[in-house]
C-alpha cells in the first residue's frame, strides 16, 4: 500500500490486520488479464480488531450488518478490479475500505426536530395558488361561475 489510510481522526487502517487475496480480473487489459492476478480482495475482521475503540467497533458492526456488508457477521470484504495493475487495485480497495469504516463508525445524526410551517408561508402559497387559478380561468372562454 502507498500509505496509512485514515479511518477517522488519528485511527488508521491497520496493515497488519488486513488480508489480501488476488485473482484474475475480467476487466480491461486484453490478453494481459489472462496472465496476471490483478483483481484484489481485501478482508478485514471488524469484530477482532484492536484498532477501533469499543464504541466504534459496536457501531461499525451494527451499521455494516444492516447494509449487508459483513461476511459471517464479522468480516468486511472489499473487491477492486477497475484498473489493469494490481497495485492500483490495492490502493482502490484500501481507500474504499477506509471510507466504509469511516461511514460506519460515524456518530449517528441528531434526530430531526419537527417544526410548524410558518403562517406567512402558508398564506403566500394559497395566494399564489389563487393567482394561478385566476390565470388559468382567464384562458378559457367563460370568465367564471358568476
mmCIF file with all atom_site columns, C-alpha atoms in Angstrom:
data_model
loop_
_atom_site.group_PDB
_atom_site.id
_atom_site.type_symbol
_atom_site.label_atom_id
_atom_site.label_alt_id
_atom_site.label_comp_id
_atom_site.label_asym_id
_atom_site.label_entity_id
_atom_site.label_seq_id
_atom_site.pdbx_PDB_ins_code
_atom_site.Cartn_x
_atom_site.Cartn_y
_atom_site.Cartn_z
_atom_site.occupancy
_atom_site.B_iso_or_equiv
_atom_site.pdbx_formal_charge
_atom_site.auth_seq_id
_atom_site.auth_comp_id
_atom_site.auth_asym_id
_atom_site.auth_atom_id
_atom_site.pdbx_PDB_model_num
ATOM 1   C CA . UNK A 1 1   ? 0.000   0.000   0.000   1.00 0.00 ? 1   UNK A CA 1
ATOM 2   C CA . UNK A 1 2   ? 1.128   3.553   -0.505  1.00 0.00 ? 2   UNK A CA 1
ATOM 3   C CA . UNK A 1 3   ? 0.478   4.939   2.912   1.00 0.00 ? 3   UNK A CA 1
ATOM 4   C CA . UNK A 1 4   ? -1.591  4.995   6.046   1.00 0.00 ? 4   UNK A CA 1
ATOM 5   C CA . UNK A 1 5   ? -5.303  5.202   5.303   1.00 0.00 ? 5   UNK A CA 1
ATOM 6   C CA . UNK A 1 6   ? -7.157  7.273   7.874   1.00 0.00 ? 6   UNK A CA 1
ATOM 7   C CA . UNK A 1 7   ? -10.465 5.921   9.136   1.00 0.00 ? 7   UNK A CA 1
ATOM 8   C CA . UNK A 1 8   ? -11.301 8.835   11.408  1.00 0.00 ? 8   UNK A CA 1
ATOM 9   C CA . UNK A 1 9   ? -9.175  11.235  13.453  1.00 0.00 ? 9   UNK A CA 1
ATOM 10  C CA . UNK A 1 10  ? -5.923  9.518   14.351  1.00 0.00 ? 10  UNK A CA 1
ATOM 11  C CA . UNK A 1 11  ? -7.259  5.977   13.805  1.00 0.00 ? 11  UNK A CA 1
ATOM 12  C CA . UNK A 1 12  ? -5.581  4.326   10.818  1.00 0.00 ? 12  UNK A CA 1
ATOM 13  C CA . UNK A 1 13  ? -6.439  1.225   8.817   1.00 0.00 ? 13  UNK A CA 1
ATOM 14  C CA . UNK A 1 14  ? -4.040  -1.344  10.333  1.00 0.00 ? 14  UNK A CA 1
ATOM 15  C CA . UNK A 1 15  ? -1.925  -3.038  7.641   1.00 0.00 ? 15  UNK A CA 1
ATOM 16  C CA . UNK A 1 16  ? -1.102  -5.914  9.993   1.00 0.00 ? 16  UNK A CA 1
ATOM 17  C CA . UNK A 1 17  ? -4.804  -6.851  10.308  1.00 0.00 ? 17  UNK A CA 1
ATOM 18  C CA . UNK A 1 18  ? -5.559  -6.774  6.581   1.00 0.00 ? 18  UNK A CA 1
ATOM 19  C CA . UNK A 1 19  ? -5.692  -9.941  4.476   1.00 0.00 ? 19  UNK A CA 1
ATOM 20  C CA . UNK A 1 20  ? -5.203  -9.706  0.724   1.00 0.00 ? 20  UNK A CA 1
ATOM 21  C CA . UNK A 1 21  ? -6.333  -12.165 -1.948  1.00 0.00 ? 21  UNK A CA 1
ATOM 22  C CA . UNK A 1 22  ? -5.597  -11.829 -5.627  1.00 0.00 ? 22  UNK A CA 1
ATOM 23  C CA . UNK A 1 23  ? -7.265  -13.380 -8.649  1.00 0.00 ? 23  UNK A CA 1
ATOM 24  C CA . UNK A 1 24  ? -7.585  -12.853 -12.361 1.00 0.00 ? 24  UNK A CA 1
ATOM 25  C CA . UNK A 1 25  ? -9.723  -9.934  -13.327 1.00 0.00 ? 25  UNK A CA 1
ATOM 26  C CA . UNK A 1 26  ? -12.228 -9.870  -16.141 1.00 0.00 ? 26  UNK A CA 1
ATOM 27  C CA . UNK A 1 27  ? -11.823 -6.148  -16.728 1.00 0.00 ? 27  UNK A CA 1
ATOM 28  C CA . UNK A 1 28  ? -9.958  -4.213  -19.413 1.00 0.00 ? 28  UNK A CA 1
ATOM 29  C CA . UNK A 1 29  ? -6.481  -5.214  -20.477 1.00 0.00 ? 29  UNK A CA 1
ATOM 30  C CA . UNK A 1 30  ? -6.795  -7.677  -23.334 1.00 0.00 ? 30  UNK A CA 1
ATOM 31  C CA . UNK A 1 31  ? -4.524  -10.705 -23.099 1.00 0.00 ? 31  UNK A CA 1
ATOM 32  C CA . UNK A 1 32  ? -2.727  -9.104  -20.167 1.00 0.00 ? 32  UNK A CA 1
ATOM 33  C CA . UNK A 1 33  ? -5.576  -10.024 -17.796 1.00 0.00 ? 33  UNK A CA 1
ATOM 34  C CA . UNK A 1 34  ? -5.259  -13.686 -18.717 1.00 0.00 ? 34  UNK A CA 1
ATOM 35  C CA . UNK A 1 35  ? -1.785  -13.842 -17.205 1.00 0.00 ? 35  UNK A CA 1
ATOM 36  C CA . UNK A 1 36  ? -1.853  -11.565 -14.145 1.00 0.00 ? 36  UNK A CA 1
ATOM 37  C CA . UNK A 1 37  ? -3.750  -11.629 -10.887 1.00 0.00 ? 37  UNK A CA 1
ATOM 38  C CA . UNK A 1 38  ? -4.901  -8.010  -10.910 1.00 0.00 ? 38  UNK A CA 1
ATOM 39  C CA . UNK A 1 39  ? -8.233  -8.315  -9.058  1.00 0.00 ? 39  UNK A CA 1
ATOM 40  C CA . UNK A 1 40  ? -7.829  -7.550  -5.364  1.00 0.00 ? 40  UNK A CA 1
ATOM 41  C CA . UNK A 1 41  ? -9.952  -8.723  -2.461  1.00 0.00 ? 41  UNK A CA 1
ATOM 42  C CA . UNK A 1 42  ? -9.253  -7.018  0.851   1.00 0.00 ? 42  UNK A CA 1
ATOM 43  C CA . UNK A 1 43  ? -10.540 -8.665  4.038   1.00 0.00 ? 43  UNK A CA 1
ATOM 44  C CA . UNK A 1 44  ? -10.720 -7.005  7.457   1.00 0.00 ? 44  UNK A CA 1
ATOM 45  C CA . UNK A 1 45  ? -12.014 -8.662  10.632  1.00 0.00 ? 45  UNK A CA 1
ATOM 46  C CA . UNK A 1 46  ? -14.030 -5.873  12.239  1.00 0.00 ? 46  UNK A CA 1
ATOM 47  C CA . UNK A 1 47  ? -15.019 -7.926  15.287  1.00 0.00 ? 47  UNK A CA 1
ATOM 48  C CA . UNK A 1 48  ? -11.448 -8.923  16.206  1.00 0.00 ? 48  UNK A CA 1
ATOM 49  C CA . UNK A 1 49  ? -9.657  -5.629  15.573  1.00 0.00 ? 49  UNK A CA 1
ATOM 50  C CA . UNK A 1 50  ? -7.926  -3.830  18.415  1.00 0.00 ? 50  UNK A CA 1
ATOM 51  C CA . UNK A 1 51  ? -7.561  -0.557  16.497  1.00 0.00 ? 51  UNK A CA 1
ATOM 52  C CA . UNK A 1 52  ? -11.145 0.653   16.777  1.00 0.00 ? 52  UNK A CA 1
ATOM 53  C CA . UNK A 1 53  ? -12.440 1.872   20.137  1.00 0.00 ? 53  UNK A CA 1
ATOM 54  C CA . UNK A 1 54  ? -15.155 -0.447  21.540  1.00 0.00 ? 54  UNK A CA 1
ATOM 55  C CA . UNK A 1 55  ? -17.955 2.056   20.856  1.00 0.00 ? 55  UNK A CA 1
ATOM 56  C CA . UNK A 1 56  ? -16.848 2.462   17.230  1.00 0.00 ? 56  UNK A CA 1
ATOM 57  C CA . UNK A 1 57  ? -16.497 -1.288  16.814  1.00 0.00 ? 57  UNK A CA 1
ATOM 58  C CA . UNK A 1 58  ? -20.061 -1.933  18.008  1.00 0.00 ? 58  UNK A CA 1
ATOM 59  C CA . UNK A 1 59  ? -21.399 0.854   15.804  1.00 0.00 ? 59  UNK A CA 1
ATOM 60  C CA . UNK A 1 60  ? -19.433 -0.413  12.779  1.00 0.00 ? 60  UNK A CA 1
ATOM 61  C CA . UNK A 1 61  ? -20.638 -3.992  13.252  1.00 0.00 ? 61  UNK A CA 1
ATOM 62  C CA . UNK A 1 62  ? -24.246 -2.821  13.576  1.00 0.00 ? 62  UNK A CA 1
ATOM 63  C CA . UNK A 1 63  ? -24.114 -0.443  10.575  1.00 0.00 ? 63  UNK A CA 1
ATOM 64  C CA . UNK A 1 64  ? -22.234 -2.797  8.252   1.00 0.00 ? 64  UNK A CA 1
ATOM 65  C CA . UNK A 1 65  ? -24.543 -5.693  9.138   1.00 0.00 ? 65  UNK A CA 1
ATOM 66  C CA . UNK A 1 66  ? -27.583 -3.520  8.401   1.00 0.00 ? 66  UNK A CA 1
ATOM 67  C CA . UNK A 1 67  ? -26.136 -2.692  4.964   1.00 0.00 ? 67  UNK A CA 1
ATOM 68  C CA . UNK A 1 68  ? -25.353 -6.361  4.265   1.00 0.00 ? 68  UNK A CA 1
ATOM 69  C CA . UNK A 1 69  ? -21.598 -5.698  4.014   1.00 0.00 ? 69  UNK A CA 1
ATOM 70  C CA . UNK A 1 70  ? -20.396 -8.255  6.575   1.00 0.00 ? 70  UNK A CA 1
ATOM 71  C CA . UNK A 1 71  ? -19.464 -11.843 5.794   1.00 0.00 ? 71  UNK A CA 1
ATOM 72  C CA . UNK A 1 72  ? -20.047 -14.282 8.682   1.00 0.00 ? 72  UNK A CA 1
ATOM 73  C CA . UNK A 1 73  ? -21.136 -11.312 10.798  1.00 0.00 ? 73  UNK A CA 1
ATOM 74  C CA . UNK A 1 74  ? -17.577 -10.097 11.305  1.00 0.00 ? 74  UNK A CA 1
ATOM 75  C CA . UNK A 1 75  ? -15.556 -9.786  8.077   1.00 0.00 ? 75  UNK A CA 1
ATOM 76  C CA . UNK A 1 76  ? -15.655 -6.733  5.833   1.00 0.00 ? 76  UNK A CA 1
ATOM 77  C CA . UNK A 1 77  ? -14.689 -7.685  2.275   1.00 0.00 ? 77  UNK A CA 1
ATOM 78  C CA . UNK A 1 78  ? -13.912 -5.178  -0.482  1.00 0.00 ? 78  UNK A CA 1
ATOM 79  C CA . UNK A 1 79  ? -13.109 -6.093  -4.093  1.00 0.00 ? 79  UNK A CA 1
ATOM 80  C CA . UNK A 1 80  ? -11.412 -3.905  -6.691  1.00 0.00 ? 80  UNK A CA 1
ATOM 81  C CA . UNK A 1 81  ? -10.782 -4.765  -10.326 1.00 0.00 ? 81  UNK A CA 1
ATOM 82  C CA . UNK A 1 82  ? -11.205 -1.439  -12.124 1.00 0.00 ? 82  UNK A CA 1
ATOM 83  C CA . UNK A 1 83  ? -7.548  -0.987  -13.024 1.00 0.00 ? 83  UNK A CA 1
ATOM 84  C CA . UNK A 1 84  ? -5.124  -3.096  -15.018 1.00 0.00 ? 84  UNK A CA 1
ATOM 85  C CA . UNK A 1 85  ? -2.447  -3.032  -12.339 1.00 0.00 ? 85  UNK A CA 1
ATOM 86  C CA . UNK A 1 86  ? -2.689  -4.911  -9.082  1.00 0.00 ? 86  UNK A CA 1
ATOM 87  C CA . UNK A 1 87  ? -1.001  -2.049  -7.239  1.00 0.00 ? 87  UNK A CA 1
ATOM 88  C CA . UNK A 1 88  ? -3.697  0.476   -8.247  1.00 0.00 ? 88  UNK A CA 1
ATOM 89  C CA . UNK A 1 89  ? -6.432  -2.027  -7.373  1.00 0.00 ? 89  UNK A CA 1
ATOM 90  C CA . UNK A 1 90  ? -4.824  -2.457  -3.948  1.00 0.00 ? 90  UNK A CA 1
ATOM 91  C CA . UNK A 1 91  ? -4.931  1.301   -3.385  1.00 0.00 ? 91  UNK A CA 1
ATOM 92  C CA . UNK A 1 92  ? -8.538  1.492   -4.559  1.00 0.00 ? 92  UNK A CA 1
ATOM 93  C CA . UNK A 1 93  ? -9.610  -1.354  -2.260  1.00 0.00 ? 93  UNK A CA 1
ATOM 94  C CA . UNK A 1 94  ? -7.829  0.153   0.768   1.00 0.00 ? 94  UNK A CA 1
ATOM 95  C CA . UNK A 1 95  ? -9.361  3.599   0.162   1.00 0.00 ? 95  UNK A CA 1
ATOM 96  C CA . UNK A 1 96  ? -12.801 2.073   -0.289  1.00 0.00 ? 96  UNK A CA 1
ATOM 97  C CA . UNK A 1 97  ? -12.441 0.067   2.938   1.00 0.00 ? 97  UNK A CA 1
ATOM 98  C CA . UNK A 1 98  ? -11.268 3.121   4.896   1.00 0.00 ? 98  UNK A CA 1
ATOM 99  C CA . UNK A 1 99  ? -14.264 5.054   3.544   1.00 0.00 ? 99  UNK A CA 1
ATOM 100 C CA . UNK A 1 100 ? -16.714 2.305   4.508   1.00 0.00 ? 100 UNK A CA 1
ATOM 101 C CA . UNK A 1 101 ? -15.268 2.123   8.020   1.00 0.00 ? 101 UNK A CA 1
ATOM 102 C CA . UNK A 1 102 ? -15.368 5.923   8.357   1.00 0.00 ? 102 UNK A CA 1
ATOM 103 C CA . UNK A 1 103 ? -19.068 5.972   7.404   1.00 0.00 ? 103 UNK A CA 1
ATOM 104 C CA . UNK A 1 104 ? -19.889 3.027   9.660   1.00 0.00 ? 104 UNK A CA 1
ATOM 105 C CA . UNK A 1 105 ? -18.115 4.466   12.712  1.00 0.00 ? 105 UNK A CA 1
ATOM 106 C CA . UNK A 1 106 ? -19.584 7.959   12.329  1.00 0.00 ? 106 UNK A CA 1
ATOM 107 C CA . UNK A 1 107 ? -21.769 9.056   15.212  1.00 0.00 ? 107 UNK A CA 1
ATOM 108 C CA . UNK A 1 108 ? -25.493 8.951   14.494  1.00 0.00 ? 108 UNK A CA 1
ATOM 109 C CA . UNK A 1 109 ? -27.044 12.139  13.207  1.00 0.00 ? 109 UNK A CA 1
ATOM 110 C CA . UNK A 1 110 ? -29.127 14.201  15.588  1.00 0.00 ? 110 UNK A CA 1
ATOM 111 C CA . UNK A 1 111 ? -32.825 13.430  15.170  1.00 0.00 ? 111 UNK A CA 1
ATOM 112 C CA . UNK A 1 112 ? -34.798 15.962  13.190  1.00 0.00 ? 112 UNK A CA 1
ATOM 113 C CA . UNK A 1 113 ? -36.875 18.315  15.292  1.00 0.00 ? 113 UNK A CA 1
ATOM 114 C CA . UNK A 1 114 ? -40.379 18.726  13.960  1.00 0.00 ? 114 UNK A CA 1
ATOM 115 C CA . UNK A 1 115 ? -41.286 22.339  13.301  1.00 0.00 ? 115 UNK A CA 1
ATOM 116 C CA . UNK A 1 116 ? -44.513 24.061  12.340  1.00 0.00 ? 116 UNK A CA 1
ATOM 117 C CA . UNK A 1 117 ? -44.879 25.613  8.898   1.00 0.00 ? 117 UNK A CA 1
ATOM 118 C CA . UNK A 1 118 ? -44.866 29.399  9.382   1.00 0.00 ? 118 UNK A CA 1
ATOM 119 C CA . UNK A 1 119 ? -48.197 31.119  8.793   1.00 0.00 ? 119 UNK A CA 1
ATOM 120 C CA . UNK A 1 120 ? -46.727 33.508  6.217   1.00 0.00 ? 120 UNK A CA 1
ATOM 121 C CA . UNK A 1 121 ? -45.509 30.651  4.024   1.00 0.00 ? 121 UNK A CA 1
ATOM 122 C CA . UNK A 1 122 ? -48.944 29.019  4.043   1.00 0.00 ? 122 UNK A CA 1
ATOM 123 C CA . UNK A 1 123 ? -50.632 32.318  3.206   1.00 0.00 ? 123 UNK A CA 1
ATOM 124 C CA . UNK A 1 124 ? -48.206 33.010  0.354   1.00 0.00 ? 124 UNK A CA 1
ATOM 125 C CA . UNK A 1 125 ? -48.745 29.516  -1.058  1.00 0.00 ? 125 UNK A CA 1
ATOM 126 C CA . UNK A 1 126 ? -52.537 29.958  -1.026  1.00 0.00 ? 126 UNK A CA 1
ATOM 127 C CA . UNK A 1 127 ? -52.275 33.457  -2.555  1.00 0.00 ? 127 UNK A CA 1
ATOM 128 C CA . UNK A 1 128 ? -50.048 32.170  -5.398  1.00 0.00 ? 128 UNK A CA 1
ATOM 129 C CA . UNK A 1 129 ? -52.382 29.229  -5.914  1.00 0.00 ? 129 UNK A CA 1
ATOM 130 C CA . UNK A 1 130 ? -55.326 31.627  -6.248  1.00 0.00 ? 130 UNK A CA 1
ATOM 131 C CA . UNK A 1 131 ? -53.417 33.790  -8.738  1.00 0.00 ? 131 UNK A CA 1
ATOM 132 C CA . UNK A 1 132 ? -52.527 30.751  -10.830 1.00 0.00 ? 132 UNK A CA 1
ATOM 133 C CA . UNK A 1 133 ? -56.167 29.632  -10.768 1.00 0.00 ? 133 UNK A CA 1
ATOM 134 C CA . UNK A 1 134 ? -57.255 33.095  -11.983 1.00 0.00 ? 134 UNK A CA 1
ATOM 135 C CA . UNK A 1 135 ? -54.712 32.969  -14.831 1.00 0.00 ? 135 UNK A CA 1
ATOM 136 C CA . UNK A 1 136 ? -55.969 29.571  -15.948 1.00 0.00 ? 136 UNK A CA 1
ATOM 137 C CA . UNK A 1 137 ? -59.600 30.614  -15.651 1.00 0.00 ? 137 UNK A CA 1
ATOM 138 C CA . UNK A 1 138 ? -58.838 33.669  -17.821 1.00 0.00 ? 138 UNK A CA 1
ATOM 139 C CA . UNK A 1 139 ? -57.586 31.396  -20.625 1.00 0.00 ? 139 UNK A CA 1
ATOM 140 C CA . UNK A 1 140 ? -60.904 29.616  -21.051 1.00 0.00 ? 140 UNK A CA 1
ATOM 141 C CA . UNK A 1 141 ? -63.876 31.006  -22.980 1.00 0.00 ? 141 UNK A CA 1
ATOM 142 C CA . UNK A 1 142 ? -66.005 31.694  -19.951 1.00 0.00 ? 142 UNK A CA 1
ATOM 143 C CA . UNK A 1 143 ? -64.960 34.115  -17.249 1.00 0.00 ? 143 UNK A CA 1
ATOM 144 C CA . UNK A 1 144 ? -66.014 32.363  -14.079 1.00 0.00 ? 144 UNK A CA 1
ATOM 145 C CA . UNK A 1 145 ? -69.128 30.993  -12.451 1.00 0.00 ? 145 UNK A CA 1
ATOM 146 C CA . UNK A 1 146 ? -70.760 34.313  -11.510 1.00 0.00 ? 146 UNK A CA 1
#
